[in-house]
Amino acid sequence: MNRADNSRHLIKAAQQRAALTRSKAIQALRTLHADGRPVTFDAVARYARVSRSWLYTQPDLRAEIERLRQNQASPEPAPESRSQRASEASLRQRLEAANDRIRRLKDENQRLRQALEHALGQRRQNPSPAPATIPNQ
């Protein structure tokens, strides 16, 4: 008994899935752009429920996403208001506090080094016996 060649049905189904996927991606591009939302590979992929890697393999979709992404107005950072900026006196006080902390940490580090040197010297002079082993029971 010979099996019928059903590959044409599989090919047709794959073509339909590919067309549906493309149409979802194109619709996502149009919607995001029309709504003024950022058009990025991630946004299009999430909106269309397709993979980003697939979008990168589609030259026309990739070019359109990159074109729209470049044409989007990048928001200008809002200038800091005068009240939000740190005053020179405040910055100077923070710098002095940081320098004071560094001095204290250096002093503490030096004391710890000396204590360690002392402890190691004591250990060399009076080595402790090897720890006792517990016999097997």
mmCIF file of N, CA and C in Angstrom, residues 51-115:
data_model
loop_
_atom_site.group_PDB
_atom_site.id
_atom_site.type_symbol
_atom_site.label_atom_id
_atom_site.label_comp_id
_atom_site.label_asym_id
_atom_site.label_seq_id
_atom_site.Cartn_x
_atom_site.Cartn_y
_atom_site.Cartn_z
ATOM 1 N N SER A 51 8.789 36.380 17.129
ATOM 2 C CA SER A 51 10.105 36.473 17.752
ATOM 3 C C SER A 51 10.907 37.618 17.135
ATOM 4 N N ARG A 52 11.742 38.214 17.964
ATOM 5 C CA ARG A 52 12.623 39.278 17.466
ATOM 6 C C ARG A 52 13.568 38.713 16.416
ATOM 7 N N SER A 53 14.068 37.505 16.656
ATOM 8 C CA SER A 53 15.014 36.919 15.700
ATOM 9 C C SER A 53 14.359 36.763 14.325
ATOM 10 N N TRP A 54 13.085 36.439 14.287
ATOM 11 C CA TRP A 54 12.391 36.326 12.998
ATOM 12 C C TRP A 54 12.325 37.686 12.326
ATOM 13 N N LEU A 55 12.056 38.744 13.103
ATOM 14 C CA LEU A 55 11.996 40.084 12.520
ATOM 15 C C LEU A 55 13.325 40.461 11.870
ATOM 16 N N TYR A 56 14.426 40.097 12.518
ATOM 17 C CA TYR A 56 15.738 40.414 11.961
ATOM 18 C C TYR A 56 15.999 39.685 10.646
ATOM 19 N N THR A 57 15.335 38.554 10.416
ATOM 20 C CA THR A 57 15.556 37.793 9.177
ATOM 21 C C THR A 57 14.710 38.297 8.018
ATOM 22 N N GLN A 58 13.815 39.239 8.281
ATOM 23 C CA GLN A 58 12.940 39.769 7.244
ATOM 24 C C GLN A 58 13.486 41.123 6.795
ATOM 25 N N PRO A 59 14.184 41.176 5.663
ATOM 26 C CA PRO A 59 14.876 42.410 5.262
ATOM 27 C C PRO A 59 13.956 43.636 5.175
ATOM 28 N N ASP A 60 12.763 43.474 4.608
ATOM 29 C CA ASP A 60 11.885 44.625 4.454
ATOM 30 C C ASP A 60 11.351 45.115 5.796
ATOM 31 N N LEU A 61 10.967 44.200 6.671
ATOM 32 C CA LEU A 61 10.467 44.588 7.987
ATOM 33 C C LEU A 61 11.585 45.195 8.824
ATOM 34 N N ARG A 62 12.756 44.586 8.726
ATOM 35 C CA ARG A 62 13.907 45.104 9.474
ATOM 36 C C ARG A 62 14.229 46.533 9.046
ATOM 37 N N ALA A 63 14.261 46.761 7.745
ATOM 38 C CA ALA A 63 14.560 48.106 7.231
ATOM 39 C C ALA A 63 13.508 49.112 7.693
ATOM 40 N N GLU A 64 12.253 48.709 7.684
ATOM 41 C CA GLU A 64 11.173 49.626 8.093
ATOM 42 C C GLU A 64 11.256 49.942 9.578
ATOM 43 N N ILE A 65 11.535 48.949 10.405
ATOM 44 C CA ILE A 65 11.681 49.189 11.852
ATOM 45 C C ILE A 65 12.847 50.140 12.090
ATOM 46 N N GLU A 66 13.970 49.898 11.427
ATOM 47 C CA GLU A 66 15.139 50.763 11.613
ATOM 48 C C GLU A 66 14.857 52.181 11.132
ATOM 49 N N ARG A 67 14.136 52.316 10.019
ATOM 50 C CA ARG A 67 13.795 53.648 9.496
ATOM 51 C C ARG A 67 12.896 54.396 10.468
ATOM 52 N N LEU A 68 11.862 53.724 10.953
ATOM 53 C CA LEU A 68 10.938 54.371 11.884
ATOM 54 C C LEU A 68 11.618 54.692 13.212
ATOM 55 N N ARG A 69 12.502 53.824 13.632
ATOM 56 C CA ARG A 69 13.209 54.046 14.894
ATOM 57 C C ARG A 69 14.095 55.286 14.784
ATOM 58 N N GLN A 70 14.752 55.468 13.638
ATOM 59 C CA GLN A 70 15.627 56.622 13.446
ATOM 60 C C GLN A 70 14.830 57.915 13.327
ATOM 61 N N ASN A 71 13.643 57.839 12.754
ATOM 62 C CA ASN A 71 12.834 59.039 12.546
ATOM 63 C C ASN A 71 12.076 59.480 13.783
ATOM 64 N N GLN A 72 12.040 58.642 14.784
ATOM 65 C CA GLN A 72 11.330 59.014 16.006
ATOM 66 C C GLN A 72 12.088 60.122 16.700
ATOM 67 N N ALA A 73 11.356 61.085 17.140
ATOM 68 C CA ALA A 73 11.985 62.193 17.860
ATOM 69 C C ALA A 73 12.454 61.687 19.206
ATOM 70 N N SER A 74 13.748 61.838 19.458
ATOM 71 C CA SER A 74 14.241 61.438 20.773
ATOM 72 C C SER A 74 13.898 62.544 21.755
ATOM 73 N N PRO A 75 13.311 62.168 22.867
ATOM 74 C CA PRO A 75 12.906 63.191 23.824
ATOM 75 C C PRO A 75 14.130 63.909 24.381
ATOM 76 N N GLU A 76 14.033 65.231 24.407
ATOM 77 C CA GLU A 76 15.102 66.044 24.971
ATOM 78 C C GLU A 76 15.042 65.931 26.483
ATOM 79 N N PRO A 77 16.197 65.735 27.117
ATOM 80 C CA PRO A 77 16.172 65.682 28.572
ATOM 81 C C PRO A 77 15.752 67.031 29.137
ATOM 82 N N ALA A 78 14.874 66.957 30.095
ATOM 83 C CA ALA A 78 14.385 68.184 30.709
ATOM 84 C C ALA A 78 15.517 68.828 31.499
ATOM 85 N N PRO A 79 15.715 70.138 31.301
ATOM 86 C CA PRO A 79 16.778 70.789 32.066
ATOM 87 C C PRO A 79 16.433 70.805 33.541
ATOM 88 N N GLU A 80 17.458 70.634 34.349
ATOM 89 C CA GLU A 80 17.227 70.644 35.793
ATOM 90 C C GLU A 80 16.844 72.050 36.223
ATOM 91 N N SER A 81 15.882 72.103 37.089
ATOM 92 C CA SER A 81 15.537 73.418 37.601
ATOM 93 C C SER A 81 16.598 73.839 38.605
ATOM 94 N N ARG A 82 16.691 75.110 38.837
ATOM 95 C CA ARG A 82 17.724 75.645 39.731
ATOM 96 C C ARG A 82 17.599 75.041 41.126
ATOM 97 N N SER A 83 16.353 74.779 41.549
ATOM 98 C CA SER A 83 16.151 74.240 42.893
ATOM 99 C C SER A 83 16.587 72.790 43.007
ATOM 100 N N GLN A 84 16.657 72.058 41.868
ATOM 101 C CA GLN A 84 17.048 70.655 41.912
ATOM 102 C C GLN A 84 18.557 70.471 41.886
ATOM 103 N N ARG A 85 19.285 71.481 41.416
ATOM 104 C CA ARG A 85 20.737 71.355 41.351
ATOM 105 C C ARG A 85 21.335 71.532 42.734
ATOM 106 N N ALA A 86 22.390 70.785 42.993
ATOM 107 C CA ALA A 86 23.065 70.912 44.286
ATOM 108 C C ALA A 86 23.865 72.212 44.278
ATOM 109 N N SER A 87 23.816 72.907 45.385
ATOM 110 C CA SER A 87 24.573 74.153 45.480
ATOM 111 C C SER A 87 26.054 73.831 45.627
ATOM 112 N N GLU A 88 26.890 74.831 45.358
ATOM 113 C CA GLU A 88 28.328 74.635 45.494
ATOM 114 C C GLU A 88 28.692 74.301 46.936
ATOM 115 N N ALA A 89 28.025 74.966 47.883
ATOM 116 C CA ALA A 89 28.303 74.700 49.295
ATOM 117 C C ALA A 89 27.928 73.263 49.654
ATOM 118 N N SER A 90 26.808 72.790 49.109
ATOM 119 C CA SER A 90 26.377 71.421 49.381
ATOM 120 C C SER A 90 27.372 70.419 48.809
ATOM 121 N N LEU A 91 27.806 70.664 47.585
ATOM 122 C CA LEU A 91 28.786 69.773 46.970
ATOM 123 C C LEU A 91 30.098 69.773 47.753
ATOM 124 N N ARG A 92 30.506 70.948 48.190
ATOM 125 C CA ARG A 92 31.746 71.044 48.969
ATOM 126 C C ARG A 92 31.624 70.264 50.274
ATOM 127 N N GLN A 93 30.448 70.370 50.928
ATOM 128 C CA GLN A 93 30.219 69.652 52.186
ATOM 129 C C GLN A 93 30.246 68.141 51.954
ATOM 130 N N ARG A 94 29.646 67.690 50.855
ATOM 131 C CA ARG A 94 29.656 66.260 50.546
ATOM 132 C C ARG A 94 31.072 65.774 50.262
ATOM 133 N N LEU A 95 31.862 66.603 49.568
ATOM 134 C CA LEU A 95 33.248 66.245 49.284
ATOM 135 C C LEU A 95 34.062 66.150 50.571
ATOM 136 N N GLU A 96 33.865 67.101 51.459
ATOM 137 C CA GLU A 96 34.581 67.066 52.742
ATOM 138 C C GLU A 96 34.198 65.830 53.545
ATOM 139 N N ALA A 97 32.910 65.484 53.536
ATOM 140 C CA ALA A 97 32.453 64.296 54.265
ATOM 141 C C ALA A 97 33.072 63.031 53.668
ATOM 142 N N ALA A 98 33.153 62.973 52.338
ATOM 143 C CA ALA A 98 33.748 61.807 51.679
ATOM 144 C C ALA A 98 35.237 61.717 52.003
ATOM 145 N N ASN A 99 35.933 62.863 51.969
ATOM 146 C CA ASN A 99 37.367 62.865 52.304
ATOM 147 C C ASN A 99 37.590 62.452 53.754
ATOM 148 N N ASP A 100 36.716 62.905 54.654
ATOM 149 C CA ASP A 100 36.824 62.532 56.064
ATOM 150 C C ASP A 100 36.633 61.020 56.231
ATOM 151 N N ARG A 101 35.661 60.472 55.529
ATOM 152 C CA ARG A 101 35.422 59.022 55.600
ATOM 153 C C ARG A 101 36.626 58.255 55.064
ATOM 154 N N ILE A 102 37.222 58.738 53.998
ATOM 155 C CA ILE A 102 38.404 58.076 53.434
ATOM 156 C C ILE A 102 39.539 58.096 54.452
ATOM 157 N N ARG A 103 39.752 59.226 55.127
ATOM 158 C CA ARG A 103 40.801 59.310 56.154
ATOM 159 C C ARG A 103 40.547 58.307 57.274
ATOM 160 N N ARG A 104 39.281 58.236 57.753
ATOM 161 C CA ARG A 104 38.954 57.287 58.825
ATOM 162 C C ARG A 104 39.176 55.845 58.375
ATOM 163 N N LEU A 105 38.801 55.522 57.144
ATOM 164 C CA LEU A 105 38.985 54.164 56.634
ATOM 165 C C LEU A 105 40.470 53.833 56.478
ATOM 166 N N LYS A 106 41.265 54.809 56.057
ATOM 167 C CA LYS A 106 42.707 54.573 55.949
ATOM 168 C C LYS A 106 43.310 54.301 57.321
ATOM 169 N N ASP A 107 42.884 55.089 58.333
ATOM 170 C CA ASP A 107 43.384 54.876 59.701
ATOM 171 C C ASP A 107 42.996 53.488 60.203
ATOM 172 N N GLU A 108 41.738 53.123 59.998
ATOM 173 C CA GLU A 108 41.267 51.807 60.442
ATOM 174 C C GLU A 108 42.024 50.694 59.723
ATOM 175 N N ASN A 109 42.255 50.870 58.430
ATOM 176 C CA ASN A 109 42.991 49.892 57.649
ATOM 177 C C ASN A 109 44.408 49.731 58.201
ATOM 178 N N GLN A 110 45.062 50.839 58.537
ATOM 179 C CA GLN A 110 46.412 50.783 59.093
ATOM 180 C C GLN A 110 46.420 50.052 60.436
ATOM 181 N N ARG A 111 45.425 50.355 61.299
ATOM 182 C CA ARG A 111 45.341 49.669 62.601
ATOM 183 C C ARG A 111 45.142 48.169 62.412
ATOM 184 N N LEU A 112 44.298 47.790 61.474
ATOM 185 C CA LEU A 112 44.050 46.370 61.224
ATOM 186 C C LEU A 112 45.297 45.674 60.678
ATOM 187 N N ARG A 113 46.039 46.349 59.818
ATOM 188 C CA ARG A 113 47.284 45.782 59.296
ATOM 189 C C ARG A 113 48.280 45.540 60.429
ATOM 190 N N GLN A 114 48.384 46.524 61.327
ATOM 191 C CA GLN A 114 49.312 46.377 62.453
ATOM 192 C C GLN A 114 48.887 45.233 63.366
ATOM 193 N N ALA A 115 47.585 45.134 63.618
ATOM 194 C CA ALA A 115 47.089 44.038 64.469
ATOM 195 C C ALA A 115 47.366 42.690 63.812
#
